[in-house]
PDB file of C-alpha atoms in Angstrom:
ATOM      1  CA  UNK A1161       7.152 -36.994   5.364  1.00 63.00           C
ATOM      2  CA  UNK A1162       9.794 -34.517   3.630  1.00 78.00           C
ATOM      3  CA  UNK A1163      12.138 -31.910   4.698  1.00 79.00           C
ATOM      4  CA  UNK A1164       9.556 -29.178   4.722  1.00 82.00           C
ATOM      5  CA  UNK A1165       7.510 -31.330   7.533  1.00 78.00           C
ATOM      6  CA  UNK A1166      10.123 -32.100   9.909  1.00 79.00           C
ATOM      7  CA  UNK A1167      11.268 -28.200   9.538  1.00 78.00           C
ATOM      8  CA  UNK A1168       7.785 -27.624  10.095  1.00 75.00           C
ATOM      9  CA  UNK A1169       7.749 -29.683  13.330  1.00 70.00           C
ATOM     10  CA  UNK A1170      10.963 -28.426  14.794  1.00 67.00           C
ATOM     11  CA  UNK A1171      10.197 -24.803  14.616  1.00 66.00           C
ATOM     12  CA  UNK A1172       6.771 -23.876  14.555  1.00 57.00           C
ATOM     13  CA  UNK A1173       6.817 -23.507  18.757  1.00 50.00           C
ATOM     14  CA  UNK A1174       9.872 -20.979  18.196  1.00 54.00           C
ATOM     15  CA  UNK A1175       8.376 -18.959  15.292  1.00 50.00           C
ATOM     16  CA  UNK A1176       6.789 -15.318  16.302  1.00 45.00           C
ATOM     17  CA  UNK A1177       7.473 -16.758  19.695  1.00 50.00           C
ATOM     18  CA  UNK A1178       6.991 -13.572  21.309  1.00 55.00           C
ATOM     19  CA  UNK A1179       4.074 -11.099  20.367  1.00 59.00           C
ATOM     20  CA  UNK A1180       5.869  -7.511  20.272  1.00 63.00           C
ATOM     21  CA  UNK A1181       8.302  -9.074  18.078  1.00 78.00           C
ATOM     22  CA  UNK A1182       5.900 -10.542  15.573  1.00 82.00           C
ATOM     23  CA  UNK A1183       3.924  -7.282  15.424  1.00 86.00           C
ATOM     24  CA  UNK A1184       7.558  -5.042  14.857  1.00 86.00           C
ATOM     25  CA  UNK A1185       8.383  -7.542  11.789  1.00 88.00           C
ATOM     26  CA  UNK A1186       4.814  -7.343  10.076  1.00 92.00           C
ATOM     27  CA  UNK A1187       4.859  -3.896  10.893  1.00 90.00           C
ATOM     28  CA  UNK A1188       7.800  -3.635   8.831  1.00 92.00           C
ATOM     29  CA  UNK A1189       6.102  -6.291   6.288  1.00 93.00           C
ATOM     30  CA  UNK A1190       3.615  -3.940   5.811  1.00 94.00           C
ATOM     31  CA  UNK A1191       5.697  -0.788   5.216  1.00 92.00           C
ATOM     32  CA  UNK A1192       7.757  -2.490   2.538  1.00 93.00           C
ATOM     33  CA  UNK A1193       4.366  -4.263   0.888  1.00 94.00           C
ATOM     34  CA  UNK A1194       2.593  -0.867   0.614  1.00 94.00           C
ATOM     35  CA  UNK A1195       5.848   0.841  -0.740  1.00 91.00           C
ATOM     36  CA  UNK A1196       6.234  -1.867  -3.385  1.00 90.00           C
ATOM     37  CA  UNK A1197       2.356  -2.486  -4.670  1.00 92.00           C
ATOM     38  CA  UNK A1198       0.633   0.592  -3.110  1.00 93.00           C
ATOM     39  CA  UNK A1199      -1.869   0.383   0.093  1.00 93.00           C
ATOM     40  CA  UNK A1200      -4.941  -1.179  -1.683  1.00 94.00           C
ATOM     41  CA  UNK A1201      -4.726  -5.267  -0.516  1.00 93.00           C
ATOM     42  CA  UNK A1202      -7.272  -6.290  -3.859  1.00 92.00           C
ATOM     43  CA  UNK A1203      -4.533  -4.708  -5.802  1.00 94.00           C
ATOM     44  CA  UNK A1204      -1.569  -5.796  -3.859  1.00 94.00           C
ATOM     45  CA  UNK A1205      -1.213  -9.336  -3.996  1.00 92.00           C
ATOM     46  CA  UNK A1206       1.936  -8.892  -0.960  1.00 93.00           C
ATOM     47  CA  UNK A1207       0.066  -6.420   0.972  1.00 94.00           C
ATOM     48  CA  UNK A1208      -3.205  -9.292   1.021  1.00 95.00           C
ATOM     49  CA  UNK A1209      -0.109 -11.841   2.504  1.00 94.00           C
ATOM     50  CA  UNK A1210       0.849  -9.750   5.138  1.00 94.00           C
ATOM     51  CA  UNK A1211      -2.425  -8.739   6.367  1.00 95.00           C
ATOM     52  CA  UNK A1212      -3.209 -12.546   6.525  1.00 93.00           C
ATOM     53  CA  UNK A1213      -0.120 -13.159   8.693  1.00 92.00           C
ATOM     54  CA  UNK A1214      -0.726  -9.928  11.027  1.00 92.00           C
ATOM     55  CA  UNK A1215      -4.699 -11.690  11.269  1.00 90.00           C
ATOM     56  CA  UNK A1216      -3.131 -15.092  12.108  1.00 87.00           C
ATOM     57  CA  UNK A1217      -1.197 -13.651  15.532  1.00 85.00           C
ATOM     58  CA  UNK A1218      -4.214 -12.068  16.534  1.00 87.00           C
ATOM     59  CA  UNK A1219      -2.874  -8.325  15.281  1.00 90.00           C
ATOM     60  CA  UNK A1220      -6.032  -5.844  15.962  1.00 91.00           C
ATOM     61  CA  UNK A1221      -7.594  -5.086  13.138  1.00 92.00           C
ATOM     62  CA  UNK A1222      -7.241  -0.817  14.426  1.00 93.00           C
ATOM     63  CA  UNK A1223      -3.139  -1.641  14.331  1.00 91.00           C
ATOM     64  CA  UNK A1224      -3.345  -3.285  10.838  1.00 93.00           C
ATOM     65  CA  UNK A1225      -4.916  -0.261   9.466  1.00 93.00           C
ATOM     66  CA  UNK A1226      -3.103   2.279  11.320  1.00 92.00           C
ATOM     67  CA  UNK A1227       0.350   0.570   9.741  1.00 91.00           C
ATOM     68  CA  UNK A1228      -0.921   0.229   6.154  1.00 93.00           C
ATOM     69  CA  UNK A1229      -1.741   4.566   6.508  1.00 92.00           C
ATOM     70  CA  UNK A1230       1.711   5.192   8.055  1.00 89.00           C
ATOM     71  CA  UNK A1231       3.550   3.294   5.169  1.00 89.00           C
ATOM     72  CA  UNK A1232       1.381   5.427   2.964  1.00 88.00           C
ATOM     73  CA  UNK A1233       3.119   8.555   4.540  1.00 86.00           C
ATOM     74  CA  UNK A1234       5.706  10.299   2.079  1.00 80.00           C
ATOM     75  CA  UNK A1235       7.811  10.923   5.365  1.00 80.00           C
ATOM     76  CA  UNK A1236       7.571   6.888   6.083  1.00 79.00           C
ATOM     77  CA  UNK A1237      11.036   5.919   5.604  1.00 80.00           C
ATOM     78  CA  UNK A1238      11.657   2.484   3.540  1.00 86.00           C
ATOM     79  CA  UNK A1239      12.936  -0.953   4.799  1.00 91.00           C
ATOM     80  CA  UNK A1240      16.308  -2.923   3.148  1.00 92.00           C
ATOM     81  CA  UNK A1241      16.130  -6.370   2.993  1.00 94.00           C
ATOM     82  CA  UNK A1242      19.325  -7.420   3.765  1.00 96.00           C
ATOM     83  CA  UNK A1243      20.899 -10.851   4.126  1.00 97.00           C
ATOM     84  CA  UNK A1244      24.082 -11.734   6.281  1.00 98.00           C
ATOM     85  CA  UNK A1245      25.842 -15.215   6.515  1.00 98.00           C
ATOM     86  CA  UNK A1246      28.062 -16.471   9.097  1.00 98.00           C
ATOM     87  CA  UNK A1247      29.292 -19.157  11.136  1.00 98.00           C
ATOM     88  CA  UNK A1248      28.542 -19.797  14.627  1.00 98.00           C
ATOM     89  CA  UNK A1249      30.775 -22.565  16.826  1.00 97.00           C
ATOM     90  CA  UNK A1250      30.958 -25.741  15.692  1.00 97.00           C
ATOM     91  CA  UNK A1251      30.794 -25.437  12.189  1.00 97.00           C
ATOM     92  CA  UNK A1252      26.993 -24.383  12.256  1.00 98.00           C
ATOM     93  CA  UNK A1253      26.086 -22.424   9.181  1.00 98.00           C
ATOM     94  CA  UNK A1254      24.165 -19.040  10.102  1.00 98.00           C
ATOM     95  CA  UNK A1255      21.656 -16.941   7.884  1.00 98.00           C
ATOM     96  CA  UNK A1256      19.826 -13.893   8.995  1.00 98.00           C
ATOM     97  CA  UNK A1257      17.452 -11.960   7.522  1.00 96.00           C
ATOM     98  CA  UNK A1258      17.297  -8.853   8.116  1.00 96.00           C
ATOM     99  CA  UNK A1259      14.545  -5.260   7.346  1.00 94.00           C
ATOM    100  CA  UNK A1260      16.382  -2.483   8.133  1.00 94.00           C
ATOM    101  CA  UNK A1261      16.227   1.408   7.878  1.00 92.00           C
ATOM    102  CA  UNK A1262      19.995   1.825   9.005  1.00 94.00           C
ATOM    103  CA  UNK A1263      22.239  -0.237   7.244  1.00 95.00           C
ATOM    104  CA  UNK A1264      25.178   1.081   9.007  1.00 96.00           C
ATOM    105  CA  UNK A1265      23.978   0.184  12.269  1.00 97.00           C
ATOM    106  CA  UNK A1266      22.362  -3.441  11.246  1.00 97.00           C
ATOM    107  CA  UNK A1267      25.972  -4.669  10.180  1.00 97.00           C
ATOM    108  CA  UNK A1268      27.323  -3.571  13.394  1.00 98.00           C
ATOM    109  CA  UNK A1269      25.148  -5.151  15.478  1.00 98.00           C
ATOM    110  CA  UNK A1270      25.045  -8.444  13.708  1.00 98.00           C
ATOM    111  CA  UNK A1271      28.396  -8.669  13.473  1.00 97.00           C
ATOM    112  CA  UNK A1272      29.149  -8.052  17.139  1.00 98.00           C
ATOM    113  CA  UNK A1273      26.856 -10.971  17.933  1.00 98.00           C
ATOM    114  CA  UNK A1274      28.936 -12.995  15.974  1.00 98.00           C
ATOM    115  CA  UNK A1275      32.324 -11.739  17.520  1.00 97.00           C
ATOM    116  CA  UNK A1276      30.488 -12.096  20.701  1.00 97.00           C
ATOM    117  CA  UNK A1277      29.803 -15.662  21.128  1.00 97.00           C
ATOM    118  CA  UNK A1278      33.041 -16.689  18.801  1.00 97.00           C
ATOM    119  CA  UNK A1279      31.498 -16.779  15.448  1.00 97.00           C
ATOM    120  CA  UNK A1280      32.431 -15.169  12.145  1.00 97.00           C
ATOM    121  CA  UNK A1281      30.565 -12.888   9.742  1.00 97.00           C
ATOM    122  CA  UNK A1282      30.928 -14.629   6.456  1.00 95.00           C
ATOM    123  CA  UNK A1283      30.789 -13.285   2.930  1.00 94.00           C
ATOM    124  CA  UNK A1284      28.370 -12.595   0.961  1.00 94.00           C
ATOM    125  CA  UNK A1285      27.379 -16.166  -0.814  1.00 96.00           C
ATOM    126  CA  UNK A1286      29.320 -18.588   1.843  1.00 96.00           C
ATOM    127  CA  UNK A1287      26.762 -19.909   3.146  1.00 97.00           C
ATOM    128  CA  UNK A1288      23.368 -18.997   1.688  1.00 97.00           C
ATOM    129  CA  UNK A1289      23.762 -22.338  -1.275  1.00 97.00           C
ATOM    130  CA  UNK A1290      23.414 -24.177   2.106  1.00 97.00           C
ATOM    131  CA  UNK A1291      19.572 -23.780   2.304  1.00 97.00           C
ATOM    132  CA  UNK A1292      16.468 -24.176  -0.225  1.00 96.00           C
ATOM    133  CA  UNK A1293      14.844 -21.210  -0.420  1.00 95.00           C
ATOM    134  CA  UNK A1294      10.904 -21.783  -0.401  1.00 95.00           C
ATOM    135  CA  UNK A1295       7.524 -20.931  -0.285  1.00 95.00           C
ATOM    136  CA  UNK A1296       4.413 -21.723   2.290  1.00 95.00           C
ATOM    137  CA  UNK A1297       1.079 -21.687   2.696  1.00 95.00           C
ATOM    138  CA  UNK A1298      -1.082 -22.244   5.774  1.00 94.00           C
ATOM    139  CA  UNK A1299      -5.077 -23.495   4.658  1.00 94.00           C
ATOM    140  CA  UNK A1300      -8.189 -24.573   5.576  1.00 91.00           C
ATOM    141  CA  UNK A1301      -8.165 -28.304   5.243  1.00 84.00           C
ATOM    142  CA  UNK A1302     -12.213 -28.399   5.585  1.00 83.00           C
ATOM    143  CA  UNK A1303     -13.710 -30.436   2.689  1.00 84.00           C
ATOM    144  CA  UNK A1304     -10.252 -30.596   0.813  1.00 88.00           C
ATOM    145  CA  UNK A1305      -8.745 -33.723  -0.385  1.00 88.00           C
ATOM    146  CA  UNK A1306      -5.325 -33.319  -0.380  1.00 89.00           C
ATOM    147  CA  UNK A1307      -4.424 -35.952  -2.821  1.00 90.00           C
ATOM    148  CA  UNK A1308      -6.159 -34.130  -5.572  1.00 92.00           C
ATOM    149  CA  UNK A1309      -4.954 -30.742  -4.648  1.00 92.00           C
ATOM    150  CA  UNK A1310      -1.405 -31.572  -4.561  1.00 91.00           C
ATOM    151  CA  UNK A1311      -1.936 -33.262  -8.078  1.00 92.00           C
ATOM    152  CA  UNK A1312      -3.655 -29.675  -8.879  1.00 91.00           C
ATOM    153  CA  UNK A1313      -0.468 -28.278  -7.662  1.00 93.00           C
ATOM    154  CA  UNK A1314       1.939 -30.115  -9.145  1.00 92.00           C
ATOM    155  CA  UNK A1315       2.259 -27.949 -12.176  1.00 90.00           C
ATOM    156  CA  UNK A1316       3.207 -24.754  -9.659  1.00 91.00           C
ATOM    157  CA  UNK A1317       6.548 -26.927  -8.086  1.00 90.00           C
ATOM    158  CA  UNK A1318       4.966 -27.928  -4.809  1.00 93.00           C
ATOM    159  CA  UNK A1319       7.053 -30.247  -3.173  1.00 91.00           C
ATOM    160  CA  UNK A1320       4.669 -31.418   0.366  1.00 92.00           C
ATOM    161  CA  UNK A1321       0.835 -31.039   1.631  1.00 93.00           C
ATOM    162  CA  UNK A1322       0.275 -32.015   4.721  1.00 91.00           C
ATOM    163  CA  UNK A1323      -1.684 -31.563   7.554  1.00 89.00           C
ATOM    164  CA  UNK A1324      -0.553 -29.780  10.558  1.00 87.00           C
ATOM    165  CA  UNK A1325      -1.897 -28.946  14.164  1.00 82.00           C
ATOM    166  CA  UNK A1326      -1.659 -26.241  16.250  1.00 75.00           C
ATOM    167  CA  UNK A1327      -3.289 -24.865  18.977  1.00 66.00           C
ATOM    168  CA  UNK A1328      -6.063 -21.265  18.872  1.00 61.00           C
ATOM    169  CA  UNK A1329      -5.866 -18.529  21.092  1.00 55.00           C
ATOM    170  CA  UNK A1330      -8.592 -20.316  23.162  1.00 62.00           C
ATOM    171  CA  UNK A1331      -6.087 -23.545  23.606  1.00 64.00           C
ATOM    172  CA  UNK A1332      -8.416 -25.389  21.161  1.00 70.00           C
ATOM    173  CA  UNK A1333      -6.587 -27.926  18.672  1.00 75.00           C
ATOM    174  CA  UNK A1334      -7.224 -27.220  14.619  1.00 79.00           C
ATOM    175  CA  UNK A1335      -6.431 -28.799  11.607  1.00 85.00           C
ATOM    176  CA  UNK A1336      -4.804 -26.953   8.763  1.00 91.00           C
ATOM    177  CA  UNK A1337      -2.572 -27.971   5.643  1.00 93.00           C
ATOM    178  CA  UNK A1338       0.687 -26.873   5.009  1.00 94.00           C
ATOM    179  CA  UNK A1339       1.794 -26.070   1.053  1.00 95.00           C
ATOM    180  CA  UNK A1340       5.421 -26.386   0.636  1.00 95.00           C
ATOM    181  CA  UNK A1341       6.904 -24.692  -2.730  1.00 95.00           C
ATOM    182  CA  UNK A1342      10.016 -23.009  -4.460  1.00 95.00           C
ATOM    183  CA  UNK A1343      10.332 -19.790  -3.754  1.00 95.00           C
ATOM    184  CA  UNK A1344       8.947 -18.570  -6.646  1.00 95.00           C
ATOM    185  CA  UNK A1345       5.718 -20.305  -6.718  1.00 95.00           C
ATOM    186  CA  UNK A1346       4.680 -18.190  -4.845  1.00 94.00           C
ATOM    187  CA  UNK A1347       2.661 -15.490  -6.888  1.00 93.00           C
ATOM    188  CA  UNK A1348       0.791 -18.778  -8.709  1.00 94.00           C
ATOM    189  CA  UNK A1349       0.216 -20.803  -6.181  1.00 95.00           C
ATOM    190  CA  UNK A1350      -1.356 -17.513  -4.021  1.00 95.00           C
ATOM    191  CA  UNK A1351      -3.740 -16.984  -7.094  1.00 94.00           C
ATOM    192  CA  UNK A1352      -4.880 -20.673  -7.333  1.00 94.00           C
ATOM    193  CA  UNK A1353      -5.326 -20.774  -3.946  1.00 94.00           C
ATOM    194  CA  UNK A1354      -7.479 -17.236  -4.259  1.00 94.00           C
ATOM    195  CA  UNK A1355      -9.185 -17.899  -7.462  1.00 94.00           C
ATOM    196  CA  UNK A1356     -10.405 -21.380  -5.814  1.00 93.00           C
ATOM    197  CA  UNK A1357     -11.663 -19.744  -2.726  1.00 92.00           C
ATOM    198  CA  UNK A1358      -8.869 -22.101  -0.571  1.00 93.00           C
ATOM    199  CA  UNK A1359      -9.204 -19.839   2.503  1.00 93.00           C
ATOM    200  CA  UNK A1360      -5.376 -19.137   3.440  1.00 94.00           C
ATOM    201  CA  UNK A1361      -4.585 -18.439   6.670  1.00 93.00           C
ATOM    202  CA  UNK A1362      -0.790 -17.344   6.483  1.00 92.00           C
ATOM    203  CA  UNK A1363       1.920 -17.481   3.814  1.00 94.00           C
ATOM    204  CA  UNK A1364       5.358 -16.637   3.907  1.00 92.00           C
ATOM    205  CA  UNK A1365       9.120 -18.052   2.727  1.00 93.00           C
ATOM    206  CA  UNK A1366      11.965 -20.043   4.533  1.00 93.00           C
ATOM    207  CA  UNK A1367      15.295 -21.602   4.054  1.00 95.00           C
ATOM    208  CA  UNK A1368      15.004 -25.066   4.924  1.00 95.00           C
ATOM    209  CA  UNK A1369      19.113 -26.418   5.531  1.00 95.00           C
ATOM    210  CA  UNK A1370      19.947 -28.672   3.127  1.00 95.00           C
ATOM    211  CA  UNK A1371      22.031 -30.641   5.652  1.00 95.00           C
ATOM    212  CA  UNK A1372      21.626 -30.168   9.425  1.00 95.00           C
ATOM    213  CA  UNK A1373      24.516 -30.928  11.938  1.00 96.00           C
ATOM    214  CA  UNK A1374      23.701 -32.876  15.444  1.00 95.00           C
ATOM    215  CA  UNK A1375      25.656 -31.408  18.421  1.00 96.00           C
ATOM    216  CA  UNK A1376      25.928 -32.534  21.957  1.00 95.00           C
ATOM    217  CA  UNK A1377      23.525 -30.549  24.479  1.00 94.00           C
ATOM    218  CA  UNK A1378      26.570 -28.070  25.826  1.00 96.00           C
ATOM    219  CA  UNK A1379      27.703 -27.531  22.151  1.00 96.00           C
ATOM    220  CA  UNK A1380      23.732 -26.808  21.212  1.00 95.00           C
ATOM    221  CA  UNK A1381      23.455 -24.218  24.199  1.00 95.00           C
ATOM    222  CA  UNK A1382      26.826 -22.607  22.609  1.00 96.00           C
ATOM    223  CA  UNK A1383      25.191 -21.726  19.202  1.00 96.00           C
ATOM    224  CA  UNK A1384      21.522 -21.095  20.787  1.00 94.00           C
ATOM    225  CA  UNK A1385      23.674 -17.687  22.755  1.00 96.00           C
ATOM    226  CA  UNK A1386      23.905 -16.535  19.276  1.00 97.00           C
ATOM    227  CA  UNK A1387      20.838 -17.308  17.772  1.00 95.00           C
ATOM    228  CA  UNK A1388      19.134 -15.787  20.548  1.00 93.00           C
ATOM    229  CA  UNK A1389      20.950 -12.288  20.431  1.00 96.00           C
ATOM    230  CA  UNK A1390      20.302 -12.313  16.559  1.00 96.00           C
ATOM    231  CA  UNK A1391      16.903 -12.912  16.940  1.00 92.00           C
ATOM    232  CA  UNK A1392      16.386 -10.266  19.892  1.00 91.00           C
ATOM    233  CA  UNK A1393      17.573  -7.501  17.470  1.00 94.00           C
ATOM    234  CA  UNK A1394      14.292  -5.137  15.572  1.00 91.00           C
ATOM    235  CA  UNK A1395      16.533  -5.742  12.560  1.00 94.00           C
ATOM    236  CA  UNK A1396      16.557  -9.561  12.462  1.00 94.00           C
ATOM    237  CA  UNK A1397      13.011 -10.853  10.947  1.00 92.00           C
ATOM    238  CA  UNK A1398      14.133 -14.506  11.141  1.00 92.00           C
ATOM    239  CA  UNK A1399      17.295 -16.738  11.591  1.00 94.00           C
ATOM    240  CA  UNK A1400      18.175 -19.629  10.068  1.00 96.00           C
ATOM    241  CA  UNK A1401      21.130 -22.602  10.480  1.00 97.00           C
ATOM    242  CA  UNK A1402      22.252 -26.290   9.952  1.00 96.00           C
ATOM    243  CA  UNK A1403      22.035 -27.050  13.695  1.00 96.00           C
ATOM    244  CA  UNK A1404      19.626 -30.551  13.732  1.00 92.00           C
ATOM    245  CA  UNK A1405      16.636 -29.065  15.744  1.00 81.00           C
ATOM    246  CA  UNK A1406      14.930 -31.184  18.867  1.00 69.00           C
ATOM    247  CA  UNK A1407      10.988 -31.045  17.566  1.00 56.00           C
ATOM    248  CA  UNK A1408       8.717 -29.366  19.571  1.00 49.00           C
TER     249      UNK A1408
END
């Protein structure tokens, strides 16, 4: 297995770990997906994305809706996406995502994390190169053979299929196929996938470190302080670094 699984493996338990935080970032998903493409999902090929992640954490339907008519509202404010790099202790390479309404207030915070727990706030570019920037897909693996869909994929960039395992709301295992891609594969695979009637269960993007760093346990705990402040912040919608990652 490739980069993309082992990535896979080590953070999937950490991911939208906690609910009211996954529902604030797709809420904010949402906003920026109806202000870009309008709040029709059949003609808003982000919007259809987002709704499938909100569906895949178990966001009621009723919420879904009432977000897509507030980010219809002329008096909805927008969402930046904004990207900060840093270093945290130890040489580990920090990148943070960030939707914000305040810029202002977003670079305050993020940098007093970093001053916090003895990091620095790097410039814009010193870091970023350090990570692939890609694509995913979450499927239905029923009936597919996934040695003749990755050679249907091929032409799109996709780097790994494989299958993956998690657990439903119910504690029951399932089966489903992860699609690994460049980052901008994503509109074509997303219509192959559609236009085949591959049933996708969520899609997104991640930076996947190029080269990770192992630390000691007391050096790991050092960086995890930051990581976890970042990540506590509305702002943040995910965090990424070089830090080799126990799997789950």
């Amino acid at each position: 297995m490739g980069r993309a699984f082992e990535f896979r493996k080590a953070r999937k338990m950490k991911r939208w770990s906690a609910m009211s935080k996954a529902f604030t970032r797709i809420g904010k998903d949402i906003v920026m997906a109806v202000k870009e493409g309008g709040p029709d999902p059949d003609s808003n090929s982000r919007l259809r994305a987002v709704i499938q992640n909100a569906k895949s954490v178990n966001m009621p339907k009723d919420n879904i809706e009432r977000a897509i008519k507030r980010a219809s509202d002329k008096n909805q404010g927008d969402y930046k996406e904004v990207l900060f790099e840093g270093y945290a202790q130890h040489g580990i390479a920090i990148l943070i995502e960030t939707a914000t309404d305040n810029n202002t207030r977003t670079v305050a915070n993020v940098r007093s994390y970093f001053n916090k727990c003895d990091g620095s706030l790097g410039t814009q570019g010193s870091v970023v190169f350090m990570f692939d920037h890609t694509c995913n897909f979450k499927i239905k693996g029923d009936g597919l053979d996934l040695e003749e869909l990755e050679l249907e994929l091929i032409d799109f960039g996709v780097e790994e299929i494989f299958e993956d395992t998690d657990e439903d709301a119910d504690g029951n295992e399932q089966t489903s196929v992860m699609i690994y891609a460049p980052f901008e594969s994503f509109g074509s695979i997303q219509s192959y996938l559609e236009d085949n009637n591959i049933e996708i269960i969520s899609s997104g993007f991640e930076r996947i470190p190029q080269v990770t760093k192992t630390l000691t346990p007391e050096q790991m705990e050092d960086v995890e302080k930051l990581i976890e402040k970042l990540e506590e912040d509305d702002d943040v919608q995910n965090v990424y670094h070089t830090m080799e990652e126990i799997a789950a």
